[in-house]
Amino acid sequence: MQLEEYIKKTRADKNILLMTHIVLGYTSLEVNREVIRQMVENGVDLIEMQIPFSEPMADGPVIVKANQEAIETGTKVRQCFDFAAEMTAAHDIPFLFMTYYNILYQYGVEQFFKDSKKIGIKGFIIPDLPPEEGEEFFRLSREYGIDPIMIYAPTSTEERMKYLAGYGSGFIYCVARKGVTGKQTDFDKDFGSYMKRCRNSTTMPLAVGFGISSREDVETLVGIADIAVIGTKTIKVVEEEGIDAVGSFISSLR
Amino acid sequence: MTKTGYYGNWGGAFIPEVLYETFRELNTAFEQAKKEPAFWQEYTDLMSTYSCRPTPLTHAENLSRHFGGAQIYIKREDLNHTGAHKANNVMGQGLLVKRMGKKRVIAETGAGQHGVATATMAAKFGFDCTIYMGEEDVMRQRPNVFWMEKLGATVVPVTSGSKTLKDAINEAFRDWVTDMDDTHYVMGTVCGPHPFPEMVAWFQSIIGMEARKQILSQFGSLPSRVFACVGGGSNAMGVFQGFLDDADVELVGVEAGGKGLESGQHASRLAGKDGSAGVAQGYKTMFLQDGDGQMCDTHSVAAGLDYVGVSPILTDLWEKRRVRFAAATDSEVMDALELTMKKEGIIPALESTHAFVQAFKEAGQLNEKQAILINMSGRGDKDIFTIANAFDDPSWKEFIIGKGAEYAA
């Protein structure tokens, strides 16, 4: 579908693509706007925007805190949609929504698809929605043509991966290691055999995330993955060095 | 169950992919254990030698006379080892962990009861143990933290979110996704992703099995109503299962009314109007949340009832009108606690006292030829700091100030 095509086309000129992650409303939508502008200007290929949730079970401390503060400062789902509409209009790269299932459930799952389609969102990443629970979600994603991004984990068997791939489209998000977001990942021998398993199970492009924070990490993934996902690290860069450091950080990655 | 892990519209297993294999193994081990009568035998043997099972059923004659209605019977889960029904579930899961060959257990805890029970089980079975507890609860329940640590557990204060039970659950899951190979998560209540609601309900069903037999032999017939407090719902599910097939026995779950159902400061997901359907912490149930799906802060004098969600099994029984729900406020709880102590010499935990409140409201509606049963899920004397504080007891305060001065010197 649409994302897969875009990724394959873009990969013709680049040996690896970059996808970055931001938490909407952290520290504010104004900050998000500026961070995204710098990301796009410095060549980021895809952006996942996380709609904050009060119980982000799969996230590590940095993103948990970002979710919490975004909610505390009054970020509403409605505003996230308005902001996303502005971003998809302003920038010529694909944007995805990442969030937890309850956000869709309260919004109305079909309404969520409808409104996302309207503003040009290309894919959804929902870490707490396995195919076993997502009958309606996966039906709607086909109906509305928004790619449901499936997640692989190092604990997934090849059989399970093939099963998951049957539900997804766009690309596969390979979680680089056990645990939550934000901790450093060791790209050891186990990682190599895991990535081989991922590759054997699907023809879709592979994104690798969790603990990717430097040029070295990104280089390691060249030839193994199609997309390197930078999540927690950009939040830390903004926290520690300020918004203006984002551009040079991104351009230093490849 | 309509679909695996569902109770009507509720339940399921909304888990991240990294835990898929772990849950598959857990389901297999649990299904296997359920099939073997020897496993249940091993469990009841353990509970009769390490804990005090069967726990007695006490006829509260003075309270019955006081209200002049139904005969009041109290199921004494307070007489379990570690002082609450929590031991049933924990020892059962401990036996399962042994079978699975895992070496480490983790758990969430609110008031600390489930944490203490898990630390006790880990000590007995030789497991490493880490307990996640909201920072706010660590402050409120210091004595339980002391015991967990003395029993050999590591207590990790959780600083994210509202720093209470739901955040401790999130943190326990984060530990589990990092370290699932040799670790089992001992979920403390009939909530969370499948198979936890079913598994915890199964271990707790021992309460209802005993209670049904006991009331038949002591009173001669079934009770008209059974009362139990509901936080996550494990003690309620435990006792209710003994009477689910008896259509004439009315089952009543009592939630935390906090400062009143209209105050916004309570933990009543089913008894009030504030709950709505949602998916969080791995399962679908009625939650206290806002229109966006963000979970709300809850309030109760009883930390063990202070939780945003409720068992999917109970939500289903509520929807099917098999279980009726009511709420007890903090101040009603303190009054009922005082009365129960004075009349019967029994000290229920603040959580359990919620069930007493509703039973007392209804005892007079029935006659002396009828009986009601209250599940006393835990004992209150272990909560001396919380209860003394809730009573605002002057001589206790003086004692604490004196002790403080002694330590400061």
PDB file of C-alpha atoms in Angstrom, chain A residues 3-251:
ATOM      1  CA  LEU A   3       3.719   3.618   2.856  1.00  0.00           C
ATOM      2  CA  GLU A   4       5.479   0.574   1.450  1.00  0.00           C
ATOM      3  CA  GLU A   5       5.687   2.205  -1.959  1.00  0.00           C
ATOM      4  CA  TYR A   6       7.026   5.445  -0.502  1.00  0.00           C
ATOM      5  CA  ILE A   7       9.661   3.592   1.497  1.00  0.00           C
ATOM      6  CA  LYS A   8      10.832   1.514  -1.449  1.00  0.00           C
ATOM      7  CA  LYS A   9      10.993   4.589  -3.672  1.00  0.00           C
ATOM      8  CA  THR A  10      12.896   6.662  -1.131  1.00  0.00           C
ATOM      9  CA  ARG A  11      15.268   3.805  -0.363  1.00  0.00           C
ATOM     10  CA  ALA A  12      16.495   3.951  -3.976  1.00  0.00           C
ATOM     11  CA  ASP A  13      18.473   7.100  -3.060  1.00  0.00           C
ATOM     12  CA  LYS A  14      19.332   6.381   0.588  1.00  0.00           C
ATOM     13  CA  ASN A  15      20.884   3.333   2.199  1.00  0.00           C
ATOM     14  CA  ILE A  16      18.692   3.761   5.274  1.00  0.00           C
ATOM     15  CA  LEU A  17      15.700   5.925   6.144  1.00  0.00           C
ATOM     16  CA  LEU A  18      15.076   7.768   9.397  1.00  0.00           C
ATOM     17  CA  MET A  19      11.817   7.774  11.287  1.00  0.00           C
ATOM     18  CA  THR A  20      11.566  10.015  14.342  1.00  0.00           C
ATOM     19  CA  HIS A  21       9.078   9.966  17.172  1.00  0.00           C
ATOM     20  CA  ILE A  22       7.564  12.861  19.063  1.00  0.00           C
ATOM     21  CA  VAL A  23       5.041  13.054  21.893  1.00  0.00           C
ATOM     22  CA  LEU A  24       2.315  15.528  20.988  1.00  0.00           C
ATOM     23  CA  GLY A  25       1.944  18.309  23.520  1.00  0.00           C
ATOM     24  CA  TYR A  26       5.359  17.750  25.078  1.00  0.00           C
ATOM     25  CA  THR A  27       6.583  20.154  26.017  1.00  0.00           C
ATOM     26  CA  SER A  28       3.991  22.004  23.921  1.00  0.00           C
ATOM     27  CA  LEU A  29       2.533  21.884  20.427  1.00  0.00           C
ATOM     28  CA  GLU A  30       4.629  24.977  19.597  1.00  0.00           C
ATOM     29  CA  VAL A  31       7.773  23.059  20.505  1.00  0.00           C
ATOM     30  CA  ASN A  32       6.526  20.054  18.486  1.00  0.00           C
ATOM     31  CA  ARG A  33       6.004  22.332  15.484  1.00  0.00           C
ATOM     32  CA  GLU A  34       9.554  23.655  15.585  1.00  0.00           C
ATOM     33  CA  VAL A  35      11.078  20.219  16.259  1.00  0.00           C
ATOM     34  CA  ILE A  36       9.222  18.722  13.310  1.00  0.00           C
ATOM     35  CA  ARG A  37      10.300  21.576  11.042  1.00  0.00           C
ATOM     36  CA  GLN A  38      13.950  20.925  11.885  1.00  0.00           C
ATOM     37  CA  MET A  39      13.519  17.182  11.512  1.00  0.00           C
ATOM     38  CA  VAL A  40      12.042  17.540   8.039  1.00  0.00           C
ATOM     39  CA  GLU A  41      14.634  20.111   6.964  1.00  0.00           C
ATOM     40  CA  ASN A  42      17.396  17.752   8.005  1.00  0.00           C
ATOM     41  CA  GLY A  43      16.094  14.871   6.001  1.00  0.00           C
ATOM     42  CA  VAL A  44      13.895  12.767   8.269  1.00  0.00           C
ATOM     43  CA  ASP A  45      11.844  10.454   6.056  1.00  0.00           C
ATOM     44  CA  LEU A  46       8.870   9.590   8.300  1.00  0.00           C
ATOM     45  CA  ILE A  47       7.527  10.900  11.606  1.00  0.00           C
ATOM     46  CA  GLU A  48       5.417   9.067  14.190  1.00  0.00           C
ATOM     47  CA  MET A  49       3.402  11.361  16.414  1.00  0.00           C
ATOM     48  CA  GLN A  50       2.375   9.862  19.737  1.00  0.00           C
ATOM     49  CA  ILE A  51      -1.000  10.941  21.086  1.00  0.00           C
ATOM     50  CA  PRO A  52      -0.369  10.957  24.845  1.00  0.00           C
ATOM     51  CA  PHE A  53      -2.054   8.352  27.062  1.00  0.00           C
ATOM     52  CA  SER A  54      -2.085   8.166  30.845  1.00  0.00           C
ATOM     53  CA  GLU A  55      -1.048   4.463  30.926  1.00  0.00           C
ATOM     54  CA  PRO A  56       1.740   4.048  28.343  1.00  0.00           C
ATOM     55  CA  MET A  57       2.608   0.481  29.295  1.00  0.00           C
ATOM     56  CA  ALA A  58       5.216  -0.196  26.596  1.00  0.00           C
ATOM     57  CA  ASP A  59       7.187   3.016  27.067  1.00  0.00           C
ATOM     58  CA  GLY A  60      10.237   3.761  29.190  1.00  0.00           C
ATOM     59  CA  PRO A  61      10.724   6.577  31.727  1.00  0.00           C
ATOM     60  CA  VAL A  62      11.540   9.437  29.310  1.00  0.00           C
ATOM     61  CA  ILE A  63       8.484   8.901  27.109  1.00  0.00           C
ATOM     62  CA  VAL A  64       6.286   8.063  30.122  1.00  0.00           C
ATOM     63  CA  LYS A  65       7.158  11.423  31.639  1.00  0.00           C
ATOM     64  CA  ALA A  66       6.520  13.162  28.322  1.00  0.00           C
ATOM     65  CA  ASN A  67       3.071  11.543  28.063  1.00  0.00           C
ATOM     66  CA  GLN A  68       2.212  12.490  31.591  1.00  0.00           C
ATOM     67  CA  GLU A  69       3.308  16.122  31.257  1.00  0.00           C
ATOM     68  CA  ALA A  70       1.540  16.503  27.929  1.00  0.00           C
ATOM     69  CA  ILE A  71      -1.722  15.397  29.572  1.00  0.00           C
ATOM     70  CA  GLU A  72      -1.124  17.528  32.654  1.00  0.00           C
ATOM     71  CA  THR A  73      -0.630  20.629  30.542  1.00  0.00           C
ATOM     72  CA  GLY A  74      -4.002  19.963  28.950  1.00  0.00           C
ATOM     73  CA  THR A  75      -3.245  18.287  25.620  1.00  0.00           C
ATOM     74  CA  LYS A  76      -6.503  16.877  24.190  1.00  0.00           C
ATOM     75  CA  VAL A  77      -6.940  14.307  21.441  1.00  0.00           C
ATOM     76  CA  ARG A  78      -8.900  16.866  19.397  1.00  0.00           C
ATOM     77  CA  GLN A  79      -5.913  19.251  19.457  1.00  0.00           C
ATOM     78  CA  CYS A  80      -3.606  16.441  18.373  1.00  0.00           C
ATOM     79  CA  PHE A  81      -5.774  15.982  15.274  1.00  0.00           C
ATOM     80  CA  ASP A  82      -5.753  19.716  14.483  1.00  0.00           C
ATOM     81  CA  PHE A  83      -2.009  19.867  14.910  1.00  0.00           C
ATOM     82  CA  ALA A  84      -1.473  16.747  12.804  1.00  0.00           C
ATOM     83  CA  ALA A  85      -3.615  18.262  10.033  1.00  0.00           C
ATOM     84  CA  GLU A  86      -1.337  21.306  10.048  1.00  0.00           C
ATOM     85  CA  MET A  87       1.805  19.124   9.865  1.00  0.00           C
ATOM     86  CA  THR A  88       0.619  16.906   7.027  1.00  0.00           C
ATOM     87  CA  ALA A  89      -0.316  20.052   5.065  1.00  0.00           C
ATOM     88  CA  ALA A  90       3.007  21.769   5.755  1.00  0.00           C
ATOM     89  CA  HIS A  91       5.448  18.904   5.178  1.00  0.00           C
ATOM     90  CA  ASP A  92       5.816  16.523   2.315  1.00  0.00           C
ATOM     91  CA  ILE A  93       6.709  13.352   4.245  1.00  0.00           C
ATOM     92  CA  PRO A  94       4.413  10.666   5.691  1.00  0.00           C
ATOM     93  CA  PHE A  95       3.130  11.095   9.240  1.00  0.00           C
ATOM     94  CA  LEU A  96       1.866   8.258  11.431  1.00  0.00           C
ATOM     95  CA  PHE A  97      -0.068   8.213  14.689  1.00  0.00           C
ATOM     96  CA  MET A  98       1.312   6.140  17.530  1.00  0.00           C
ATOM     97  CA  THR A  99      -0.873   5.690  20.592  1.00  0.00           C
ATOM     98  CA  TYR A 100      -2.577   3.128  22.813  1.00  0.00           C
ATOM     99  CA  TYR A 101      -5.866   1.494  21.942  1.00  0.00           C
ATOM    100  CA  ASN A 102      -7.992   3.256  24.552  1.00  0.00           C
ATOM    101  CA  ILE A 103      -7.476   6.582  22.763  1.00  0.00           C
ATOM    102  CA  LEU A 104      -9.090   5.138  19.614  1.00  0.00           C
ATOM    103  CA  TYR A 105     -11.718   3.321  21.632  1.00  0.00           C
ATOM    104  CA  GLN A 106     -12.924   6.483  23.374  1.00  0.00           C
ATOM    105  CA  TYR A 107     -12.776   8.546  20.197  1.00  0.00           C
ATOM    106  CA  GLY A 108     -14.773   5.888  18.374  1.00  0.00           C
ATOM    107  CA  VAL A 109     -12.559   3.553  16.370  1.00  0.00           C
ATOM    108  CA  GLU A 110     -14.228   4.244  13.019  1.00  0.00           C
ATOM    109  CA  GLN A 111     -14.351   8.001  13.643  1.00  0.00           C
ATOM    110  CA  PHE A 112     -10.639   7.866  14.455  1.00  0.00           C
ATOM    111  CA  PHE A 113      -9.950   6.266  11.070  1.00  0.00           C
ATOM    112  CA  LYS A 114     -12.250   8.687   9.263  1.00  0.00           C
ATOM    113  CA  ASP A 115     -10.658  11.790  10.793  1.00  0.00           C
ATOM    114  CA  SER A 116      -7.124  10.449  10.354  1.00  0.00           C
ATOM    115  CA  LYS A 117      -7.807   9.712   6.699  1.00  0.00           C
ATOM    116  CA  LYS A 118      -9.201  13.204   6.216  1.00  0.00           C
ATOM    117  CA  ILE A 119      -5.990  14.833   7.472  1.00  0.00           C
ATOM    118  CA  GLY A 120      -3.664  12.529   5.563  1.00  0.00           C
ATOM    119  CA  ILE A 121      -2.266  10.277   8.304  1.00  0.00           C
ATOM    120  CA  LYS A 122      -0.610   7.289   6.607  1.00  0.00           C
ATOM    121  CA  GLY A 123      -0.256   4.683   9.334  1.00  0.00           C
ATOM    122  CA  PHE A 124      -1.051   3.668  12.915  1.00  0.00           C
ATOM    123  CA  ILE A 125       1.237   2.078  15.506  1.00  0.00           C
ATOM    124  CA  ILE A 126      -0.783   0.681  18.438  1.00  0.00           C
ATOM    125  CA  PRO A 127       1.511  -1.359  20.711  1.00  0.00           C
ATOM    126  CA  ASP A 128      -1.231  -2.801  22.928  1.00  0.00           C
ATOM    127  CA  LEU A 129      -3.434  -4.096  20.122  1.00  0.00           C
ATOM    128  CA  PRO A 130      -2.471  -7.605  18.999  1.00  0.00           C
ATOM    129  CA  PRO A 131      -4.329  -9.053  15.972  1.00  0.00           C
ATOM    130  CA  GLU A 132      -6.317 -11.268  18.336  1.00  0.00           C
ATOM    131  CA  GLU A 133      -8.029  -8.147  19.737  1.00  0.00           C
ATOM    132  CA  GLY A 134      -8.091  -5.994  16.641  1.00  0.00           C
ATOM    133  CA  GLU A 135     -10.772  -7.426  14.378  1.00  0.00           C
ATOM    134  CA  GLU A 136     -12.538  -4.095  13.900  1.00  0.00           C
ATOM    135  CA  PHE A 137      -9.268  -2.150  13.712  1.00  0.00           C
ATOM    136  CA  PHE A 138      -7.761  -4.283  10.962  1.00  0.00           C
ATOM    137  CA  ARG A 139     -10.996  -4.320   8.977  1.00  0.00           C
ATOM    138  CA  LEU A 140     -11.167  -0.512   9.141  1.00  0.00           C
ATOM    139  CA  SER A 141      -7.512  -0.086   8.215  1.00  0.00           C
ATOM    140  CA  ARG A 142      -8.186  -1.900   4.947  1.00  0.00           C
ATOM    141  CA  GLU A 143     -11.386   0.041   4.402  1.00  0.00           C
ATOM    142  CA  TYR A 144      -9.743   3.432   4.961  1.00  0.00           C
ATOM    143  CA  GLY A 145      -6.359   2.575   3.472  1.00  0.00           C
ATOM    144  CA  ILE A 146      -4.337   3.518   6.556  1.00  0.00           C
ATOM    145  CA  ASP A 147      -1.444   1.142   7.156  1.00  0.00           C
ATOM    146  CA  PRO A 148      -1.548  -0.805  10.434  1.00  0.00           C
ATOM    147  CA  ILE A 149       2.110  -1.158  11.437  1.00  0.00           C
ATOM    148  CA  MET A 150       2.738  -4.525  13.048  1.00  0.00           C
ATOM    149  CA  ILE A 151       5.350  -4.941  15.760  1.00  0.00           C
ATOM    150  CA  TYR A 152       7.892  -7.751  15.946  1.00  0.00           C
ATOM    151  CA  ALA A 153       9.779  -8.510  19.148  1.00  0.00           C
ATOM    152  CA  PRO A 154      12.912 -10.597  19.779  1.00  0.00           C
ATOM    153  CA  THR A 155      10.618 -13.068  21.539  1.00  0.00           C
ATOM    154  CA  SER A 156       8.468 -13.555  18.420  1.00  0.00           C
ATOM    155  CA  THR A 157       8.898 -16.888  16.655  1.00  0.00           C
ATOM    156  CA  GLU A 158       9.166 -16.918  12.865  1.00  0.00           C
ATOM    157  CA  GLU A 159       5.743 -18.531  12.716  1.00  0.00           C
ATOM    158  CA  ARG A 160       4.276 -15.736  14.827  1.00  0.00           C
ATOM    159  CA  MET A 161       6.011 -13.117  12.664  1.00  0.00           C
ATOM    160  CA  LYS A 162       4.434 -14.534   9.526  1.00  0.00           C
ATOM    161  CA  TYR A 163       1.059 -14.499  11.238  1.00  0.00           C
ATOM    162  CA  LEU A 164       1.522 -10.852  12.251  1.00  0.00           C
ATOM    163  CA  ALA A 165       2.699  -9.855   8.780  1.00  0.00           C
ATOM    164  CA  GLY A 166      -0.610 -11.154   7.456  1.00  0.00           C
ATOM    165  CA  TYR A 167      -2.373  -8.374   9.349  1.00  0.00           C
ATOM    166  CA  GLY A 168      -0.001  -5.501   8.666  1.00  0.00           C
ATOM    167  CA  SER A 169       0.952  -3.285   5.782  1.00  0.00           C
ATOM    168  CA  GLY A 170       3.391  -0.436   5.122  1.00  0.00           C
ATOM    169  CA  PHE A 171       6.350  -1.733   7.081  1.00  0.00           C
ATOM    170  CA  ILE A 172       7.152  -3.815  10.141  1.00  0.00           C
ATOM    171  CA  TYR A 173       8.349  -2.176  13.343  1.00  0.00           C
ATOM    172  CA  CYS A 174      11.013  -4.468  14.822  1.00  0.00           C
ATOM    173  CA  VAL A 175      11.572  -3.816  18.493  1.00  0.00           C
ATOM    174  CA  ALA A 176      15.342  -4.189  18.800  1.00  0.00           C
ATOM    175  CA  ARG A 177      15.357  -5.781  22.237  1.00  0.00           C
ATOM    176  CA  LYS A 178      13.240  -6.789  25.210  1.00  0.00           C
ATOM    177  CA  GLY A 179      12.122  -4.053  27.555  1.00  0.00           C
ATOM    178  CA  VAL A 180      10.695  -0.593  27.152  1.00  0.00           C
ATOM    179  CA  THR A 181      11.712   2.390  25.012  1.00  0.00           C
ATOM    180  CA  GLY A 182      14.783   4.448  25.734  1.00  0.00           C
ATOM    181  CA  LYS A 183      17.482   2.090  27.002  1.00  0.00           C
ATOM    182  CA  GLN A 184      20.645   1.427  25.006  1.00  0.00           C
ATOM    183  CA  THR A 185      20.527  -1.615  22.731  1.00  0.00           C
ATOM    184  CA  ASP A 186      23.397  -4.065  22.190  1.00  0.00           C
ATOM    185  CA  PHE A 187      23.563  -5.164  18.585  1.00  0.00           C
ATOM    186  CA  ASP A 188      24.971  -8.583  19.380  1.00  0.00           C
ATOM    187  CA  LYS A 189      24.805 -11.984  17.706  1.00  0.00           C
ATOM    188  CA  ASP A 190      21.275 -12.586  18.966  1.00  0.00           C
ATOM    189  CA  PHE A 191      20.232  -9.372  17.269  1.00  0.00           C
ATOM    190  CA  GLY A 192      21.641 -10.615  13.980  1.00  0.00           C
ATOM    191  CA  SER A 193      19.697 -13.854  14.087  1.00  0.00           C
ATOM    192  CA  TYR A 194      16.573 -11.996  15.190  1.00  0.00           C
ATOM    193  CA  MET A 195      16.820  -9.666  12.198  1.00  0.00           C
ATOM    194  CA  LYS A 196      17.321 -12.653   9.923  1.00  0.00           C
ATOM    195  CA  ARG A 197      14.084 -14.106  11.304  1.00  0.00           C
ATOM    196  CA  CYS A 198      12.324 -10.795  10.659  1.00  0.00           C
ATOM    197  CA  ARG A 199      13.590 -10.675   7.090  1.00  0.00           C
ATOM    198  CA  ASN A 200      12.566 -14.258   6.380  1.00  0.00           C
ATOM    199  CA  SER A 201       9.039 -13.646   7.533  1.00  0.00           C
ATOM    200  CA  THR A 202       8.003 -10.736   5.331  1.00  0.00           C
ATOM    201  CA  THR A 203       8.738  -8.820   2.143  1.00  0.00           C
ATOM    202  CA  MET A 204       7.663  -5.563   3.803  1.00  0.00           C
ATOM    203  CA  PRO A 205      10.337  -2.996   4.722  1.00  0.00           C
ATOM    204  CA  LEU A 206      11.747  -3.343   8.246  1.00  0.00           C
ATOM    205  CA  ALA A 207      12.079  -0.511  10.746  1.00  0.00           C
ATOM    206  CA  VAL A 208      14.204  -0.999  13.846  1.00  0.00           C
ATOM    207  CA  GLY A 209      13.565   0.986  17.007  1.00  0.00           C
ATOM    208  CA  PHE A 210      14.232   1.004  20.770  1.00  0.00           C
ATOM    209  CA  GLY A 211      17.542   2.415  21.934  1.00  0.00           C
ATOM    210  CA  ILE A 212      18.780   3.846  18.599  1.00  0.00           C
ATOM    211  CA  SER A 213      20.597   7.038  19.519  1.00  0.00           C
ATOM    212  CA  SER A 214      23.728   7.644  17.452  1.00  0.00           C
ATOM    213  CA  ARG A 215      25.325   7.567  14.016  1.00  0.00           C
ATOM    214  CA  GLU A 216      27.040   4.288  14.981  1.00  0.00           C
ATOM    215  CA  ASP A 217      23.671   2.709  15.794  1.00  0.00           C
ATOM    216  CA  VAL A 218      22.211   3.869  12.493  1.00  0.00           C
ATOM    217  CA  GLU A 219      25.250   2.620  10.558  1.00  0.00           C
ATOM    218  CA  THR A 220      24.933  -0.796  12.187  1.00  0.00           C
ATOM    219  CA  LEU A 221      21.436  -1.042  10.756  1.00  0.00           C
ATOM    220  CA  VAL A 222      22.442  -0.241   7.164  1.00  0.00           C
ATOM    221  CA  GLY A 223      21.915  -3.344   5.065  1.00  0.00           C
ATOM    222  CA  ILE A 224      19.904  -4.992   7.822  1.00  0.00           C
ATOM    223  CA  ALA A 225      16.929  -2.655   8.083  1.00  0.00           C
ATOM    224  CA  ASP A 226      15.212  -0.112   5.867  1.00  0.00           C
ATOM    225  CA  ILE A 227      14.369   2.401   8.575  1.00  0.00           C
ATOM    226  CA  ALA A 228      16.099   3.425  11.795  1.00  0.00           C
ATOM    227  CA  VAL A 229      13.676   4.758  14.419  1.00  0.00           C
ATOM    228  CA  ILE A 230      14.856   7.528  16.734  1.00  0.00           C
ATOM    229  CA  GLY A 231      12.506   7.941  19.675  1.00  0.00           C
ATOM    230  CA  THR A 232      13.647   8.759  23.174  1.00  0.00           C
ATOM    231  CA  LYS A 233      16.930  10.304  22.066  1.00  0.00           C
ATOM    232  CA  THR A 234      15.361  13.342  20.349  1.00  0.00           C
ATOM    233  CA  ILE A 235      13.285  14.046  23.453  1.00  0.00           C
ATOM    234  CA  LYS A 236      16.508  13.973  25.473  1.00  0.00           C
ATOM    235  CA  VAL A 237      18.269  16.246  22.985  1.00  0.00           C
ATOM    236  CA  VAL A 238      15.487  18.818  23.309  1.00  0.00           C
ATOM    237  CA  GLU A 239      15.477  18.511  27.098  1.00  0.00           C
ATOM    238  CA  GLU A 240      19.237  18.770  27.462  1.00  0.00           C
ATOM    239  CA  GLU A 241      20.329  21.042  24.622  1.00  0.00           C
ATOM    240  CA  GLY A 242      17.167  22.886  23.612  1.00  0.00           C
ATOM    241  CA  ILE A 243      15.058  22.901  20.455  1.00  0.00           C
ATOM    242  CA  ASP A 244      17.756  24.354  18.230  1.00  0.00           C
ATOM    243  CA  ALA A 245      19.939  21.281  18.713  1.00  0.00           C
ATOM    244  CA  VAL A 246      17.466  18.993  16.932  1.00  0.00           C
ATOM    245  CA  GLY A 247      18.534  19.838  13.380  1.00  0.00           C
ATOM    246  CA  SER A 248      22.230  19.190  13.884  1.00  0.00           C
ATOM    247  CA  PHE A 249      21.471  16.019  15.863  1.00  0.00           C
ATOM    248  CA  ILE A 250      19.352  14.655  13.016  1.00  0.00           C
ATOM    249  CA  SER A 251      21.867  15.552  10.335  1.00  0.00           C
TER     250      SER A 251
END
